[in-house]
Coordinates of C-alpha atoms in Angstrom, one line a residue:
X1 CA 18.2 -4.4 36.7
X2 CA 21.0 -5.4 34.2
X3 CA 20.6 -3.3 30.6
X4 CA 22.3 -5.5 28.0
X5 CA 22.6 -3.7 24.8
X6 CA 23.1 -7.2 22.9
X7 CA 19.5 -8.8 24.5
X8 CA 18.0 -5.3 22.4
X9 CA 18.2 -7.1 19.6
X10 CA 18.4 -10.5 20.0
X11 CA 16.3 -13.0 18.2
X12 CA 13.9 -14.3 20.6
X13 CA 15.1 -12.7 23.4
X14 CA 14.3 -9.1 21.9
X15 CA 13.5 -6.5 24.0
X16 CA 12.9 -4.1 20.9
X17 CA 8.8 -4.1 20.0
X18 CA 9.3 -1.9 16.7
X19 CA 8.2 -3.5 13.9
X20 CA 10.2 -1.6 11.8
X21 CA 13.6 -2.6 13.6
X22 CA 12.6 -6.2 12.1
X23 CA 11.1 -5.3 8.8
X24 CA 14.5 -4.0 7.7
X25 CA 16.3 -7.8 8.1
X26 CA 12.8 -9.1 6.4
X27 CA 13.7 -6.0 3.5
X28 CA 16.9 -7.6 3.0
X29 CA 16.3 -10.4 2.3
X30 CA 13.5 -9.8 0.0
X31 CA 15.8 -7.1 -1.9
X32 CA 16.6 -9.3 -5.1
X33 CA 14.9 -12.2 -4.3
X34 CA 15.0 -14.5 -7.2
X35 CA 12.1 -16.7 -6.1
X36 CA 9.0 -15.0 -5.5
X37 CA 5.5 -16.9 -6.2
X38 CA 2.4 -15.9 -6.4
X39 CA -0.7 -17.6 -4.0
X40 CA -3.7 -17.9 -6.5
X41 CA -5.0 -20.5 -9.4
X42 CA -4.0 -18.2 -12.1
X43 CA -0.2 -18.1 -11.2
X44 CA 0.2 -21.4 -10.1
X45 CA 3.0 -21.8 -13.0
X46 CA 4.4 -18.4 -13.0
X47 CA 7.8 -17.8 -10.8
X48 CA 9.1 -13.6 -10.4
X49 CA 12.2 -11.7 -9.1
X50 CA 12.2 -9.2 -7.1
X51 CA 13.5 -6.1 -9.9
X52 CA 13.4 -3.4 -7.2
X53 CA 12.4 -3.0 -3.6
X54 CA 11.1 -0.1 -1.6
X55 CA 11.4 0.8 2.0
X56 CA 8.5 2.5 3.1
X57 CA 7.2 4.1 -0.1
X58 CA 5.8 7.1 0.0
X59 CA 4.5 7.0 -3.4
X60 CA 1.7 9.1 -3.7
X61 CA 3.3 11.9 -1.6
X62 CA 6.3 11.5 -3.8
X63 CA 4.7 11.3 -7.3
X64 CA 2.4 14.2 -6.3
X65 CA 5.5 16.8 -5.4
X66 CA 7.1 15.8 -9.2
X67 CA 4.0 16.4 -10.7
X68 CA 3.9 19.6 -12.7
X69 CA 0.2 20.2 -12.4
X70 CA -0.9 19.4 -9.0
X71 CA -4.3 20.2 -9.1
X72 CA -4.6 17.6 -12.3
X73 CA -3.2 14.8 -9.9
X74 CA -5.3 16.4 -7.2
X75 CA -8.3 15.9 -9.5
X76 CA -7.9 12.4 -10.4
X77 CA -7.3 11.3 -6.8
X78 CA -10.2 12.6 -5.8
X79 CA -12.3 11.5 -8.9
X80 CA -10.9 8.1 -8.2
X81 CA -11.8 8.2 -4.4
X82 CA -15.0 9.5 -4.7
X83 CA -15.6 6.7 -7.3
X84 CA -14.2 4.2 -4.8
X85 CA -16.6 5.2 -1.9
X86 CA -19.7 5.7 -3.8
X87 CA -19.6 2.0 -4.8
X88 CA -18.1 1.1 -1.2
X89 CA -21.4 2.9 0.0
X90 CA -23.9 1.2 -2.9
X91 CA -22.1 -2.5 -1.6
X92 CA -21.0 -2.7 -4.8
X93 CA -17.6 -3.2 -3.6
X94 CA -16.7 -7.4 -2.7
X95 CA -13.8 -7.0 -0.6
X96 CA -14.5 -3.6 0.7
X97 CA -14.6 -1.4 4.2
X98 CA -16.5 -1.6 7.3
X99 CA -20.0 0.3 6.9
X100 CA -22.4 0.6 9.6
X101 CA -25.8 2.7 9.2
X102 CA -26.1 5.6 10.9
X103 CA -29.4 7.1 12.0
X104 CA -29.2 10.6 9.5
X105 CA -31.4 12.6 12.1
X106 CA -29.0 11.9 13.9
X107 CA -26.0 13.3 12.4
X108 CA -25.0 16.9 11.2
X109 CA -24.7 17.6 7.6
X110 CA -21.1 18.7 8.5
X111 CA -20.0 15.7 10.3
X112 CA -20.2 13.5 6.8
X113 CA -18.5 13.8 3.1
X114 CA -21.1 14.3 0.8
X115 CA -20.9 11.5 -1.7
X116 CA -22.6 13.5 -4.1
X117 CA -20.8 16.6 -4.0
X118 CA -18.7 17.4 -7.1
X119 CA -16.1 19.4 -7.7
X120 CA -16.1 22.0 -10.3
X121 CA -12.5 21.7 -12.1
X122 CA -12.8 25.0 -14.1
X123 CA -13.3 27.0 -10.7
X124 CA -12.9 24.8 -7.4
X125 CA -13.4 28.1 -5.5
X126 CA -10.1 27.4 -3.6
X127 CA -6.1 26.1 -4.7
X128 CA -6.7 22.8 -6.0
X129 CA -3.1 22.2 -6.5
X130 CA -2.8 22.4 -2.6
X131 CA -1.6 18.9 -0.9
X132 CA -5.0 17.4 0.3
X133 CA -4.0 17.5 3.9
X134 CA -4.1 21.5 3.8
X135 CA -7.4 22.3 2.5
X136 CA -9.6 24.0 5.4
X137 CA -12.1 25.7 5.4
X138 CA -15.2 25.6 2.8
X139 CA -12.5 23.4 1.3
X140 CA -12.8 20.4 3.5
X141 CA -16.3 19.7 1.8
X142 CA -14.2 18.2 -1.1
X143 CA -12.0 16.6 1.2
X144 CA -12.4 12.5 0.0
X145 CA -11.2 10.9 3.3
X146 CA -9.8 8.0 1.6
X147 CA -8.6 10.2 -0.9
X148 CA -6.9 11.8 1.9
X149 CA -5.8 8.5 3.6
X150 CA -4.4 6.8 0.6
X151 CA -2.3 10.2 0.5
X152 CA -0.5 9.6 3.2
X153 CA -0.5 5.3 3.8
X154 CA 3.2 4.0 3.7
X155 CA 3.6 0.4 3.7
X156 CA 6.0 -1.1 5.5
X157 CA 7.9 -1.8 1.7
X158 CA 7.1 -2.6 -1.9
X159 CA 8.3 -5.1 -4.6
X160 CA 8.2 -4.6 -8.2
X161 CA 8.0 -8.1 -9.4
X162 CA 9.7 -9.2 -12.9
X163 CA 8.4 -12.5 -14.7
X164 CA 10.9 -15.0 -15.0
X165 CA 11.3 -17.6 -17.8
X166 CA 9.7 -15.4 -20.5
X167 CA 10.7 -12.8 -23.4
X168 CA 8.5 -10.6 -22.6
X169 CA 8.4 -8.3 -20.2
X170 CA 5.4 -8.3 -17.3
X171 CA 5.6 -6.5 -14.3
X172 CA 4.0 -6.4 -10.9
X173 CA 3.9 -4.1 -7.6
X174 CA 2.9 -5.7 -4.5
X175 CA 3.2 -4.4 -1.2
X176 CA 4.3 -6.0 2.2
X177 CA 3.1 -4.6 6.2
X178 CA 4.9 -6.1 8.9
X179 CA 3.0 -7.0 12.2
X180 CA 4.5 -7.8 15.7
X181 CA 3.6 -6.5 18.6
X182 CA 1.2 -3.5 17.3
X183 CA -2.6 -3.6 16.5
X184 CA -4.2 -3.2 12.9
X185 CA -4.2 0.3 11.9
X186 CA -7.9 1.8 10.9
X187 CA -9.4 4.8 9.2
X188 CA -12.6 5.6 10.2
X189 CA -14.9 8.1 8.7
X190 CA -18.5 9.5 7.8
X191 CA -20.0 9.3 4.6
X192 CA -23.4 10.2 3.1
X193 CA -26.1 12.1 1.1
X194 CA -27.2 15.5 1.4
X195 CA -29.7 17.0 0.0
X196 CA -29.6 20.7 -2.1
X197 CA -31.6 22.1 1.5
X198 CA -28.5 20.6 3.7
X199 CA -30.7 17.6 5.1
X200 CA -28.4 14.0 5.5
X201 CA -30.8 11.5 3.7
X202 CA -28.3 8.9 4.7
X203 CA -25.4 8.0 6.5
X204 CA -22.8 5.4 7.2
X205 CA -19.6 5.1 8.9
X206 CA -16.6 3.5 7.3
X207 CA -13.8 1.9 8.7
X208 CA -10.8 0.8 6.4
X209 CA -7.3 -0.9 7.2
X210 CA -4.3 0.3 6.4
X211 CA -4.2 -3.0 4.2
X212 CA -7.7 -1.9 2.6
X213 CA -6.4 1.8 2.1
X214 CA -2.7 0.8 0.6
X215 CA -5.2 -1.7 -1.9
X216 CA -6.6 1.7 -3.1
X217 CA -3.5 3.5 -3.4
X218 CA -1.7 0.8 -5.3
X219 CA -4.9 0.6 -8.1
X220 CA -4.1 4.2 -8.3
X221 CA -0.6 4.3 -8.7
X222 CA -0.8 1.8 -11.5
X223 CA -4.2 2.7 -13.5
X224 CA -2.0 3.4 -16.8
X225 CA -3.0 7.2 -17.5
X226 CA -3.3 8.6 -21.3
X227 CA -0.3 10.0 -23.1
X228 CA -1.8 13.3 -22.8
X229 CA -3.0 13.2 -19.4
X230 CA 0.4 12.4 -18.2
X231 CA 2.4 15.0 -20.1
X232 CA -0.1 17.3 -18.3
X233 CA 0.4 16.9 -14.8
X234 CA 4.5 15.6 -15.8
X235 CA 4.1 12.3 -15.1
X236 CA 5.7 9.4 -17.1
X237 CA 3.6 7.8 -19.4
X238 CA 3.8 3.7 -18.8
X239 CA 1.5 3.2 -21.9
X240 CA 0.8 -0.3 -23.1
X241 CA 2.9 -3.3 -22.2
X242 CA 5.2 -4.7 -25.0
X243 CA 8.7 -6.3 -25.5
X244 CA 11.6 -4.6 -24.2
X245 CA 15.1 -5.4 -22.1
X246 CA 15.3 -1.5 -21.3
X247 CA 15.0 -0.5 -17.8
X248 CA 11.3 -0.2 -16.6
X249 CA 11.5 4.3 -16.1
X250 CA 12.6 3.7 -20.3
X251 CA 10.6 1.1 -21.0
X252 CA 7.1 2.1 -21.3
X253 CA 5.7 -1.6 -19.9
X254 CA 2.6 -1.1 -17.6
X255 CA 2.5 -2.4 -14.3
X256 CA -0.3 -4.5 -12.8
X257 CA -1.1 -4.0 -9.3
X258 CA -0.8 -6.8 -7.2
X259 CA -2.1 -7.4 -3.5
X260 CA -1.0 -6.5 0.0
X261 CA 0.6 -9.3 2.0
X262 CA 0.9 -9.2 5.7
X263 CA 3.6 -10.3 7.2
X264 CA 3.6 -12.0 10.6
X265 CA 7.1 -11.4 12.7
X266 CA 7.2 -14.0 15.4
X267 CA 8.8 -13.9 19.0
X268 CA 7.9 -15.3 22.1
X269 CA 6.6 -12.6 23.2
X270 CA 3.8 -13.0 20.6
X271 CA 4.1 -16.3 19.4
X272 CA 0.5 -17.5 21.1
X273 CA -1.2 -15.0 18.7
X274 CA -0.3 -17.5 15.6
X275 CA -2.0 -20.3 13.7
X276 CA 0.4 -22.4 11.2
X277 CA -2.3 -21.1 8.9
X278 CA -0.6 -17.4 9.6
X279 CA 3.0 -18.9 8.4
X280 CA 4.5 -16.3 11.1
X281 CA 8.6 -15.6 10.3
X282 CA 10.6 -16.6 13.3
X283 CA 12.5 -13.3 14.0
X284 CA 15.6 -15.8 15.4
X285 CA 15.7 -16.6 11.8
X286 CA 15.9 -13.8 10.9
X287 CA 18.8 -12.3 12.1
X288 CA 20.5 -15.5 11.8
X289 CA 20.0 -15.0 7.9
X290 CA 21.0 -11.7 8.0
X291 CA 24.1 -12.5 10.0
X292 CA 25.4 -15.6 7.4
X293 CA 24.9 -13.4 4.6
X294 CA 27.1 -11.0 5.4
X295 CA 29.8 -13.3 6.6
X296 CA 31.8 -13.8 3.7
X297 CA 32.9 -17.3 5.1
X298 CA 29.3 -18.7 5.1
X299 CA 27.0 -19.5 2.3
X300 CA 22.8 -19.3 2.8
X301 CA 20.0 -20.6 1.1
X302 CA 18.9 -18.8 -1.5
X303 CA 15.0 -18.0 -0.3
X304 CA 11.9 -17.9 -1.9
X305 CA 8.5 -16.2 -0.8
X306 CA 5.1 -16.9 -1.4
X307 CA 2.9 -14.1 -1.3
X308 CA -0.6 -14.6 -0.5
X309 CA -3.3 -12.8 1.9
X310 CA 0.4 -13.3 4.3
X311 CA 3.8 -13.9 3.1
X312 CA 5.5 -17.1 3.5
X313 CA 9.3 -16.8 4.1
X314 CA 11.4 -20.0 3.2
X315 CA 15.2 -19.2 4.2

């Protein structure tokens, strides 16, 4: 059998299956993007730039190691998690997990987070300013799983979206995962009641995509804190939007968060799995783009993308 290093990487004739090998030319060409819309009613007539792009954020990770106080951030995670599943688990949520009843005979009190176990912030009874990963112990009865999930999601990358056309200034973060050959990440867990004698008065298993779970992390990332909740745990505070042409760390504009768009990288070695409906990006194209723009002796088409429940890639 012939190896040719060229057919590695080679449009449709790719023998690579990473995702990630493709999501870089995709990254590219989305870094600075000057035509970005928006897929719903209320942005039918609003057109963004990309301001800044992120390969494979790990934002939450990141943010938590600046913070000064880490059991603050540690506290509002999981206040914010435990919020999130309690309303997940009441089907209060519209667009929300998997959740399938579980017989609570059944199940051991210690197989499940206790939805109504709180934490006491004057004495946790353990280091609070521990990464959530590490806590063991009588400590993994506070251990949120989607608190811990959304700590350590990555998306494939993020855009911070600028409005165009206007004076002032309004920002967005959306966030893009690439698929190709690979299944749909999941999360699964057990959540429930318990009772002060240790009796499960109810259970459910949850399952959340990766989508679902980035969703989460990006409502977090961009709740706008108080002034004097973020000089506590040494965050910046965004505060509330107004004018200004100062970069967005100076600026003090909050940023909305936006949605997670899938996008669908297309070879033939997948291309049965797609519907027009799916808009899937022809890898060939991809590198094609990639190519001319580098070449100093060929111009490209400026793209645009559309990002909806998938991205749409015109190039």
């Amino acid at each position: 059998m012939d190896i040719l290093i060229n057919d590695y990487i080679n449009g449709e004739r790719s023998l690579c299956r990473d995702e990630a090998q493709f999501s870089a030319y995709l990254f590219q060409i989305l870094n600075g993007c000057k035509r970005v819309k928006i897929d719903s009613d209320n942005f039918t007539n609003k057109t963004y730039e990309v301001m800044q792009a992120y390969y494979m954020p790990a934002f939450l990770r990141d943010y938590f190691n600046y913070a000064d106080s880490k059991a603050e951030f540690n506290r509002k995670l999981v206040t914010f998690a435990n919020r999130k599943l309690r309303a997940l688990y009441a089907g209060e949520e519209a667009q929300g997990a998997m959740l399938e009843d579980v017989d609570a005979k059944a199940v051991n009190a210690a197989e499940i987070y206790n939805l109504d176990k709180e934490l006491d912030i004057e004495n946790p009874g353990f280091d609070l300013g521990k990464h959530i990963n590490g806590w063991s112990g009588k400590e993994r009865e506070y251990r949120n799983p989607l608190a811990r999930w959304m700590m350590n999601v990555r998306p494939d990358f993020a855009v911070l979206l600028k409005r165009r056309g206007i004076k002032r200034t309004e920002l967005r973060m959306h966030e893009i995962d690439c698929h190709y050959l690979n299944s749909v990440d999941t999360y699964p867990a057990m959540i429930g009641r318990v009772d002060e004698k240790g009796h499960v008065t109810g259970c459910k298993k949850i399952v959340c995509t990766k989508q679902q779970v980035e969703q989460y992390a990006l409502e977090f990332l961009c709740e706008t804190p108080t002034e004097e909740y973020a000089d506590t745990i040494g965050m910046k505070w965004w505060g509330p939007a107004k004018e200004s042409d100062t970069p967005v760390e100076d600026s003090g504009i909050a940023i909305e968060p936006g949605f997670i768009s899938m996008a669908n990288l297309v070879s033939a070695k997948n291309a049965q799995m797609y519907e027009e409906v799916d808009k899937p990006i022809a890898m060939q194209k991809l590198q094609e783009y990639n190519k001319a723009f580098y070449a100093e002796e060929r111009k490209v088409k400026e793209p645009k993308a559309i990002l909806g429940s998938v991205l749409e890639l015109q190039i």
